[in-house]
Coordinates of N, CA and C and ligand atoms in Angstrom, one line a residue:
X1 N -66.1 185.4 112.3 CA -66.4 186.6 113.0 C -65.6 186.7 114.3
X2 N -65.0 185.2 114.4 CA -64.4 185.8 116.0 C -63.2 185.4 115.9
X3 N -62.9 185.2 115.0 CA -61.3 184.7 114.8 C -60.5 185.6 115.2
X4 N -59.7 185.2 116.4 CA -58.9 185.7 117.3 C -57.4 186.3 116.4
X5 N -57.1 185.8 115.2 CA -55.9 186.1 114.6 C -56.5 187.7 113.8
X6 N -57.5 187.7 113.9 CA -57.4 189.4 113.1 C -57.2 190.4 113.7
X7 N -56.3 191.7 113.0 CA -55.9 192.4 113.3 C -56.6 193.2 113.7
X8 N -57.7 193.5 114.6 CA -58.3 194.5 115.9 C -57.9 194.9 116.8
X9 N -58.6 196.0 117.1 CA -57.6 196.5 117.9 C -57.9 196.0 119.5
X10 N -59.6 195.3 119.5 CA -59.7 194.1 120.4 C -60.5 192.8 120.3
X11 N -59.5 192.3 119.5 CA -60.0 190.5 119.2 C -60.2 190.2 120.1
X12 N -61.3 188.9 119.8 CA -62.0 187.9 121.0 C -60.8 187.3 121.4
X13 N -61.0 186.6 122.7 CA -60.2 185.5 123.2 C -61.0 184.2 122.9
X14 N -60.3 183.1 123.1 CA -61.0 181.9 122.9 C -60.6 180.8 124.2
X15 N -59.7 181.6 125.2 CA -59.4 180.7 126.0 C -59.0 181.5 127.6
X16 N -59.0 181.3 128.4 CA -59.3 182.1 129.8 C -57.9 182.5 130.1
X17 N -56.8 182.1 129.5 CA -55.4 183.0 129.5 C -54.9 183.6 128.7
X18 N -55.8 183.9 127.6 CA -55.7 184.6 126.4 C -56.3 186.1 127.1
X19 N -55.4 187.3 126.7 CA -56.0 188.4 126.6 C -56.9 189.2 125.3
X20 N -57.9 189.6 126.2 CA -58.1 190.0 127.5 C -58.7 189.2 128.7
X21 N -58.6 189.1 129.9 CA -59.1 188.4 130.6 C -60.6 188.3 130.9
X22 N -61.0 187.5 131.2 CA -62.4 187.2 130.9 C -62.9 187.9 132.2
X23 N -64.3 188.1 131.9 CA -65.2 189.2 132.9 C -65.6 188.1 133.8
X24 N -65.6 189.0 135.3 CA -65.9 187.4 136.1 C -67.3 186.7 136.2
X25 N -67.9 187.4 135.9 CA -69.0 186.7 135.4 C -69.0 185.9 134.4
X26 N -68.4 185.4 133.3 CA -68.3 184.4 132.9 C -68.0 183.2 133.1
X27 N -67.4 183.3 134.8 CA -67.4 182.0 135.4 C -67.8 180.8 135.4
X28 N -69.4 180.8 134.9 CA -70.0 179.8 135.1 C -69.9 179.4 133.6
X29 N -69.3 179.9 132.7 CA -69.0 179.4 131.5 C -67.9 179.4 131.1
X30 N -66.7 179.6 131.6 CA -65.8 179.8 131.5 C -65.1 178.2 130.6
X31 N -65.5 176.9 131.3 CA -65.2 176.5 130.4 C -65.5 176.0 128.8
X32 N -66.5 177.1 128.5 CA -66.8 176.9 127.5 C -66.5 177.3 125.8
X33 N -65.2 178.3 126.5 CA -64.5 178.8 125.7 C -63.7 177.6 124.8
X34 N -63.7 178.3 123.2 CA -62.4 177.7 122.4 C -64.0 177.2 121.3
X35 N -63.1 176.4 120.4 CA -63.8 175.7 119.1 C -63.8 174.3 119.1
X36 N -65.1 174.0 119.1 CA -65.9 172.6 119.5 C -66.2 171.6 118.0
X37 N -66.0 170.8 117.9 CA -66.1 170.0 117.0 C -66.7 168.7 117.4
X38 N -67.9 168.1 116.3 CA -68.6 166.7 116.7 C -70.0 166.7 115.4
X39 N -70.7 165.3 116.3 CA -71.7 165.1 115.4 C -73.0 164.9 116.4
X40 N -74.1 164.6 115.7 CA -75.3 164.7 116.1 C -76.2 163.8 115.0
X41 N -77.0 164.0 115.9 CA -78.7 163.5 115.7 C -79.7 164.1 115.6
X42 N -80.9 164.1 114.5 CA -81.7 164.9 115.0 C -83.3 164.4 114.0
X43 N -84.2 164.7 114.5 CA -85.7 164.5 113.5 C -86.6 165.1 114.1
X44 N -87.9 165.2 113.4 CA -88.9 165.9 114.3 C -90.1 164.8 113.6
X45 N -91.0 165.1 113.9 CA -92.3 164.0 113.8 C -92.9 164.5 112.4
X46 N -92.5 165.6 111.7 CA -93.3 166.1 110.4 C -91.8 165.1 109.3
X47 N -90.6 165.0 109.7 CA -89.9 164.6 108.9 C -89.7 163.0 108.4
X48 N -89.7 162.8 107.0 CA -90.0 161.2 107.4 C -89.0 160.5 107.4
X49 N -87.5 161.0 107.9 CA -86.7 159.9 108.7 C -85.6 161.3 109.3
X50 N -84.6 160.8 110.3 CA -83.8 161.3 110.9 C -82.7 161.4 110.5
X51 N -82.1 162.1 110.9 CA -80.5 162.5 110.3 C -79.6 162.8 110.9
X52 N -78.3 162.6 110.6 CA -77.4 162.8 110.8 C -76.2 164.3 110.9
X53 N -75.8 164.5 111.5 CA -75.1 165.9 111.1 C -74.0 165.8 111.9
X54 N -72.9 166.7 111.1 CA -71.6 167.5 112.1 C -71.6 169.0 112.1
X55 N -71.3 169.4 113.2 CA -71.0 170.6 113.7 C -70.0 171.2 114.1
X56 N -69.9 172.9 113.9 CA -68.4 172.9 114.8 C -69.2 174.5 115.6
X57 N -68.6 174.7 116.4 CA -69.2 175.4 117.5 C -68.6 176.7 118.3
X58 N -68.0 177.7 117.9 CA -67.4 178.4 119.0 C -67.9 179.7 120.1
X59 N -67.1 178.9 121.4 CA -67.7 180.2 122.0 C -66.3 181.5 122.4
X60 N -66.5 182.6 122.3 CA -65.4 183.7 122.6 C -65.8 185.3 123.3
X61 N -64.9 185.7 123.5 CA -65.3 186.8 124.2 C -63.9 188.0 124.5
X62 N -64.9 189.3 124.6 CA -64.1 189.9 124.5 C -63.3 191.1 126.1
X63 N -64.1 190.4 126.7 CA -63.4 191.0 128.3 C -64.5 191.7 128.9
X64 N -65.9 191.4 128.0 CA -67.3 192.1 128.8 C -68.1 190.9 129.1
X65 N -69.0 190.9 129.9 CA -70.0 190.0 130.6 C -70.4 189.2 129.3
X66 N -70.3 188.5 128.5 CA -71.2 188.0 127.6 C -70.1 187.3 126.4
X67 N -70.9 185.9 126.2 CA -70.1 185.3 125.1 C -70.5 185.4 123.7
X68 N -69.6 185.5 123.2 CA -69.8 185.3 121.8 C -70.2 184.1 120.8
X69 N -71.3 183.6 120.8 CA -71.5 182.4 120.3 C -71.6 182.2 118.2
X70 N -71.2 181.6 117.8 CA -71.3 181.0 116.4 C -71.5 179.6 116.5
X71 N -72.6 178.8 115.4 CA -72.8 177.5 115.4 C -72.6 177.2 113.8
X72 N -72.3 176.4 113.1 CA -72.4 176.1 111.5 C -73.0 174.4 111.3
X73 N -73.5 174.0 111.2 CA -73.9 171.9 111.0 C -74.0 172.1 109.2
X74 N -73.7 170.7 109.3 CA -73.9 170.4 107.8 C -74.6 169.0 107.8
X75 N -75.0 168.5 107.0 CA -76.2 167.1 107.3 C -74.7 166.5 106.6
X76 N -75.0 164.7 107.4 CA -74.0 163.6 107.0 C -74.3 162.5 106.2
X77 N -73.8 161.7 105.5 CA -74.6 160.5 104.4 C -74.4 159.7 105.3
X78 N -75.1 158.2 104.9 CA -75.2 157.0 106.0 C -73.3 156.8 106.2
X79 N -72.4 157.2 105.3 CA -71.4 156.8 105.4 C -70.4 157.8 106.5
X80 N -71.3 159.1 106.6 CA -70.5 159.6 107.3 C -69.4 161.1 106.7
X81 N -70.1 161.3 105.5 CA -70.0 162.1 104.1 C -70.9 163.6 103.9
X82 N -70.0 164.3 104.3 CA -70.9 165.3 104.1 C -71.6 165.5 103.1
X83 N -73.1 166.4 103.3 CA -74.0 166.1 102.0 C -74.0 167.5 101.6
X84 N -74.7 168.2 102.9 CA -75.0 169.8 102.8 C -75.2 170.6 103.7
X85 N -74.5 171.7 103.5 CA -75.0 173.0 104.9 C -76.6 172.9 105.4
X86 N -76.1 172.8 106.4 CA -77.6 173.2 107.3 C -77.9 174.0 108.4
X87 N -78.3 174.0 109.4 CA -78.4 175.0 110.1 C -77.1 175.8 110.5
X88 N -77.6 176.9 110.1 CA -76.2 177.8 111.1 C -77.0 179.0 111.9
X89 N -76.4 179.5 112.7 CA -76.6 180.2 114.1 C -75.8 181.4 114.8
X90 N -76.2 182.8 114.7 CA -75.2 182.9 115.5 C -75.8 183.9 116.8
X91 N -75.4 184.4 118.1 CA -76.0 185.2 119.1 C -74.6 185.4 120.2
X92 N -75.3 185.9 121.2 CA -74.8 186.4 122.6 C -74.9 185.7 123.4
X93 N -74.5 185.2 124.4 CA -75.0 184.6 125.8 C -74.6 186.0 126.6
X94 N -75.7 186.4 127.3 CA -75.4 187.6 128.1 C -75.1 186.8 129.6
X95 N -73.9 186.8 130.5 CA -74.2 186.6 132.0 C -74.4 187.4 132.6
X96 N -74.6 186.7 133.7 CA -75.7 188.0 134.8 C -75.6 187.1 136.1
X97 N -75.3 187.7 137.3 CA -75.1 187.6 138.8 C -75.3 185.9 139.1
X98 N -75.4 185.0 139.8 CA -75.4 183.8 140.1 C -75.9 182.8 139.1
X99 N -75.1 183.5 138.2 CA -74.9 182.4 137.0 C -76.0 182.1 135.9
X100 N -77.1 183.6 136.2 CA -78.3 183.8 135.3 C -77.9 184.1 133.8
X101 N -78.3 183.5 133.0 CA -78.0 183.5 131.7 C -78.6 184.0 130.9
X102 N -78.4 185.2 129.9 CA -79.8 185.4 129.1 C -78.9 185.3 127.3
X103 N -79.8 184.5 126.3 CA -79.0 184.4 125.1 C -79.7 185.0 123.9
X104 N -79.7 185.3 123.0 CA -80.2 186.4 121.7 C -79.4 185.4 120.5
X105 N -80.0 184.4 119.7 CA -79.6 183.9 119.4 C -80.5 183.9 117.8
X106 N -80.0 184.5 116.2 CA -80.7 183.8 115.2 C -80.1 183.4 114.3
X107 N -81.4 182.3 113.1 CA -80.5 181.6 112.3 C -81.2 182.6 111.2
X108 N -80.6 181.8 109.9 CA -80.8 182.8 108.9 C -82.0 181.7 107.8
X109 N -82.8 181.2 108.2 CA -84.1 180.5 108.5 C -85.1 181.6 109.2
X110 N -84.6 182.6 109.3 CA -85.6 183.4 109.5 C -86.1 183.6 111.4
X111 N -85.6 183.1 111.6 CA -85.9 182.8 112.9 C -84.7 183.6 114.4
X112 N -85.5 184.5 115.2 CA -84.6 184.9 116.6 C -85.1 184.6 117.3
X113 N -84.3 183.7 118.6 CA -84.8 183.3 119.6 C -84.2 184.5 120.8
X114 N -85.2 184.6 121.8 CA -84.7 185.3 122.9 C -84.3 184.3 124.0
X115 N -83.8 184.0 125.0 CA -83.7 182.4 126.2 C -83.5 183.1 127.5
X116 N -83.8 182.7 128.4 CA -82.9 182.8 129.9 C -83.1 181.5 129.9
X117 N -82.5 181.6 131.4 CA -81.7 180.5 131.9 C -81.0 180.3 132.9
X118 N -79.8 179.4 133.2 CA -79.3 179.3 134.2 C -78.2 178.6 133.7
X119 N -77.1 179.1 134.3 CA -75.8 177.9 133.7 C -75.1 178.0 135.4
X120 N -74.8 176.7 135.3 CA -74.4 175.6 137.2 C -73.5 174.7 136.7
X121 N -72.1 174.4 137.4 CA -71.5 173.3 137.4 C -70.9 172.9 135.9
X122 N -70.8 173.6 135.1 CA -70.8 173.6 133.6 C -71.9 173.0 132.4
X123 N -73.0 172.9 132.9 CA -74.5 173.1 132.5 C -74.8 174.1 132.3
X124 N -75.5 174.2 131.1 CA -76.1 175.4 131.0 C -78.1 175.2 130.5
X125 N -79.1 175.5 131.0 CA -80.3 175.1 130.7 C -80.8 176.3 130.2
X126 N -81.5 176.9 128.8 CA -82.1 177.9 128.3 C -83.4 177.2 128.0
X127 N -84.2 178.7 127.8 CA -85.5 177.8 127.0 C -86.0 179.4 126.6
X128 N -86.8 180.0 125.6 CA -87.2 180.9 125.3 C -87.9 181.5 125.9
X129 N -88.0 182.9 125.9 CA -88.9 183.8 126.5 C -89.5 184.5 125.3
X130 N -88.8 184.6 123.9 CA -90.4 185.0 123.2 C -89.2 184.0 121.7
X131 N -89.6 184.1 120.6 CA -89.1 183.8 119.2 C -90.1 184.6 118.4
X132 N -89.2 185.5 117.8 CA -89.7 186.4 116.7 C -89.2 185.7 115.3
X133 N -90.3 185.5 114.3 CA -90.3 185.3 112.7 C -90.2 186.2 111.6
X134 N -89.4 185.8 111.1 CA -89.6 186.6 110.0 C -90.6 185.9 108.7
X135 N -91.3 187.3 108.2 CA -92.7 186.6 107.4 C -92.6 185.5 107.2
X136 N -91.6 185.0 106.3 CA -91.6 183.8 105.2 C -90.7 182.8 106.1
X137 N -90.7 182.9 107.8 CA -89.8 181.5 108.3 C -91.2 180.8 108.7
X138 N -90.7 179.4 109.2 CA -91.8 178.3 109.5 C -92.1 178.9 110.6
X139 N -93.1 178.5 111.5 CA -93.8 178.9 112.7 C -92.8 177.7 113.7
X140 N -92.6 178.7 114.4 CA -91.8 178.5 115.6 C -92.0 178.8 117.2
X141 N -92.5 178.1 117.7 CA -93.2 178.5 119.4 C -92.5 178.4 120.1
X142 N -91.5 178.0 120.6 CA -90.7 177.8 121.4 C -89.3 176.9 121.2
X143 N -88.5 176.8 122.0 CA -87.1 176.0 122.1 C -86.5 175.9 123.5
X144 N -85.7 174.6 123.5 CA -85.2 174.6 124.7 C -83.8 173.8 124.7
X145 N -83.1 174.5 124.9 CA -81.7 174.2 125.2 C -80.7 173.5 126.0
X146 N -80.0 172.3 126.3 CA -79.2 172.2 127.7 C -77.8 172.0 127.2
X147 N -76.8 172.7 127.4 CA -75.4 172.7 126.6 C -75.0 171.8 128.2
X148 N -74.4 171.1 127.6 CA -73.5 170.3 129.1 C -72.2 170.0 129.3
X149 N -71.2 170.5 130.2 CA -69.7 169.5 129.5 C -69.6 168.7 130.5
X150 N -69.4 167.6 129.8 CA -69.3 166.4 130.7 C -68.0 166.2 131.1
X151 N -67.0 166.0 130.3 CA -65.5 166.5 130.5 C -65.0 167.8 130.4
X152 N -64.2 168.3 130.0 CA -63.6 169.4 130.2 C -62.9 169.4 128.6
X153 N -63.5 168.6 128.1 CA -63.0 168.4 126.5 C -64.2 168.0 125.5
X154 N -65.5 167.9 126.5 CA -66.9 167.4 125.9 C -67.9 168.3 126.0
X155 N -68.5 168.8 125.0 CA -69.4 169.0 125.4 C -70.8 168.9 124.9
X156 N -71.9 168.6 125.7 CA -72.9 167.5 125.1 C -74.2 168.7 125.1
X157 N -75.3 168.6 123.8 CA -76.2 169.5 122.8 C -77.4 168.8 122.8
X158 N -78.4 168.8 123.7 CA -79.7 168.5 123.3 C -80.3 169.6 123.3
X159 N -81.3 169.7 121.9 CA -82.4 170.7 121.2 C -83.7 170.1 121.4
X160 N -85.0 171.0 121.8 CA -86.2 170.3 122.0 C -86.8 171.8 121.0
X161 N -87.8 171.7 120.2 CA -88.3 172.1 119.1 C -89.8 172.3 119.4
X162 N -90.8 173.6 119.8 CA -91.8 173.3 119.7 C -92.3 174.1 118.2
X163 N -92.8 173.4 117.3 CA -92.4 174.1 115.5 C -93.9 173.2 114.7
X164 N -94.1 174.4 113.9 CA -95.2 174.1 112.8 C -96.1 173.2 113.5
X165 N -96.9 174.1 114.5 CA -97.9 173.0 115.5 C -97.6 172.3 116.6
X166 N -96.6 172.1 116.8 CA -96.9 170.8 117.4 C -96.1 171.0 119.1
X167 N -96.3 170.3 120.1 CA -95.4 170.8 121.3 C -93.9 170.5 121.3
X168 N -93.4 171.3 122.1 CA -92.4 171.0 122.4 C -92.1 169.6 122.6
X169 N -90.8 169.3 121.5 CA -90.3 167.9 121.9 C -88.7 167.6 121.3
X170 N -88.1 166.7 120.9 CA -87.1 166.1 120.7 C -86.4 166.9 119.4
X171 N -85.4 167.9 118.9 CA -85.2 167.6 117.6 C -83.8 167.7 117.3
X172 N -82.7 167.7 118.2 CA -81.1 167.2 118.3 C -80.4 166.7 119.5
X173 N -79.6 166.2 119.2 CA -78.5 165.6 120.0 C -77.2 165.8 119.2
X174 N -76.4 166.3 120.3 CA -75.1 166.1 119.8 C -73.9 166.0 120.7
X175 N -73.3 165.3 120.6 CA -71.7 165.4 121.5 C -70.6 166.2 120.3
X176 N -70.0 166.5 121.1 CA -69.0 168.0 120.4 C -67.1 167.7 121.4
X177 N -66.8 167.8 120.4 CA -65.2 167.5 121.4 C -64.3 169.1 121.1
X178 N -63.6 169.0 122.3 CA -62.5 170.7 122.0 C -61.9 170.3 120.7
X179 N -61.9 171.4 120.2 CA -60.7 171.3 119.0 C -59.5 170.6 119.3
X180 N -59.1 171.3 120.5 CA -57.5 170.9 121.1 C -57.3 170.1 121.7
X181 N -57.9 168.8 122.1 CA -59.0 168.0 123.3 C -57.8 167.4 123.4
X182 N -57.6 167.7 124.9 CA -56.2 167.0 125.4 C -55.3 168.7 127.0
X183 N -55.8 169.3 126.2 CA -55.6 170.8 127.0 C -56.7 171.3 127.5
X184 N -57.6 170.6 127.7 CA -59.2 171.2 128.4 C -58.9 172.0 129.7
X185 N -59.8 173.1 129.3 CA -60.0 174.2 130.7 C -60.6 173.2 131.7
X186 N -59.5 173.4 132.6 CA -60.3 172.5 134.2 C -61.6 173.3 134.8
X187 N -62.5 172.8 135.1 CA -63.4 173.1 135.7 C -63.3 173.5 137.2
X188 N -64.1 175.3 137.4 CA -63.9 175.2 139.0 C -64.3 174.4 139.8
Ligands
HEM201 C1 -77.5 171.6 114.4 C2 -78.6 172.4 114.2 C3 -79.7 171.9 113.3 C4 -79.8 170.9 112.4 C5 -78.7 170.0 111.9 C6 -81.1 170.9 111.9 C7 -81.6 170.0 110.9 C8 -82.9 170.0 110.4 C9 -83.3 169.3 109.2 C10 -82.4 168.3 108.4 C11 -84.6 169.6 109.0 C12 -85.4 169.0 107.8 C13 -85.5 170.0 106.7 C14 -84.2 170.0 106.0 O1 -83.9 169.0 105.4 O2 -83.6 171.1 106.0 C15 -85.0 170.5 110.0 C16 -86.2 171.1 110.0 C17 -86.6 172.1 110.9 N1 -85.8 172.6 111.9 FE1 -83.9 172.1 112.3 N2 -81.9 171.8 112.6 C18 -81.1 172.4 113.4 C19 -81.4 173.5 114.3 C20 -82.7 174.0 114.4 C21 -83.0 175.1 115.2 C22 -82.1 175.9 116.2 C23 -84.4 175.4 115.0 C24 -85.3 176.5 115.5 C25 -84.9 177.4 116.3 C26 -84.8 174.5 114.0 C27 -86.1 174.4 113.5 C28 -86.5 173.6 112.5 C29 -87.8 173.7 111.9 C30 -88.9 174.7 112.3 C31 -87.9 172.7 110.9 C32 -89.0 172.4 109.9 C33 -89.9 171.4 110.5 C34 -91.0 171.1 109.5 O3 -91.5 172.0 108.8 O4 -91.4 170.0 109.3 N3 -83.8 173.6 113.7 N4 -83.9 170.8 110.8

């Protein structure tokens, strides 16, 4: 969906010197542009063991306030082997004035999450303001989000899950490297 090579008449960018130039409000995410690759962790207390997954991640945009987000994971074998598609994702990050964040984000599990938030220093913290179901998705109360780049080539994915009863708590981790990791956007 955001692949910058198709012929539109305005493709996303994926990188802050790519035109078009990014809206300045994007600042506080600015370096979150481009395509992220890594793996993860994840379980929840109904499942009876934990697992493994890889991801790839992109965020893009097209010269208005707001990113374009896509997520895809597939679960991993103890060897490190892909097994099967699993969650995928896709939404908006809307920005807004001193780095207020609001995201629209669903998967095809049936599930839209609405988030604000805040993104600082290349942190970004969401957590829901409602999640709408569709009939036949599991029950889903809430989510909470903290994307973080710890380098300028890293960027680090904890998920907290409050689902099928139970409170909010633990249900990914992941560290994610740039595609290009070596040419990282410097942080302001
Ligand atoms: C990288 C992203 C994610 C991965 C790899 C992942 C992985 C998994 C796995 C492996 C399961 C066990 C069922 C199965 O084998 O499919 C599961 C269950 C579940 N996940 Fe996730 N998940 C991800 C994101 C999410 C998100 C974003 C939400 C909600 C907004 C979510 C909500 C749930 C729920 C509600 C269950 C069912 C729990 C139960 O009924 O016991 N997951 N997830």
């Amino acid at each position: 969906m955001n692949r910058p090579d198709r012929d539109l008449p305005f493709p996303d960018a994926l990188c802050p010197d790519a035109t078009p130039a990014p809206h300045p409000l994007l600042a506080p995410v600015i370096g979150y542009l481009g395509t992220w690759r890594g793996t993860g962790s994840g379980g929840y207390p109904t499942l009876e063991a934990g697992f493994t997954y890889a991801q790839e991640v992109t965020f893009s945009h097209d010269g208005r306030p707001f990113l374009a987000y896509e997520a895809r994971a597939w679960l991993l074998d103890a060897d490190g082997n892909p097994l099967r598609p699993s969650a995928r994702e896709t939404g908006w990050w809307r920005m807004l004035p001193e780095g207020r964040t609001e995201a629209l984000i669903t998967q095809p599990t049936g599930i839209a999450e609405i988030l604000s938030g805040h993104a600082l220093d290349g942190t970004v913290d969401l957590a829901t303001e409602q999640v709408s179901l569709a009939p036949t998705a599991k029950q889903v109360d809430a989510t909470r989000r903290r994307y973080a780049l710890t380098d300028p080539d890293t960027l680090e994915f904890v998920h907290d899950l409050a689902a099928v009863g139970l409170p909010l708590q633990h249900h990914l981790s992941a560290r994610l490297r740039r595609e290009d990791a070596g040419q990282g956007i410097q942080l302001p």
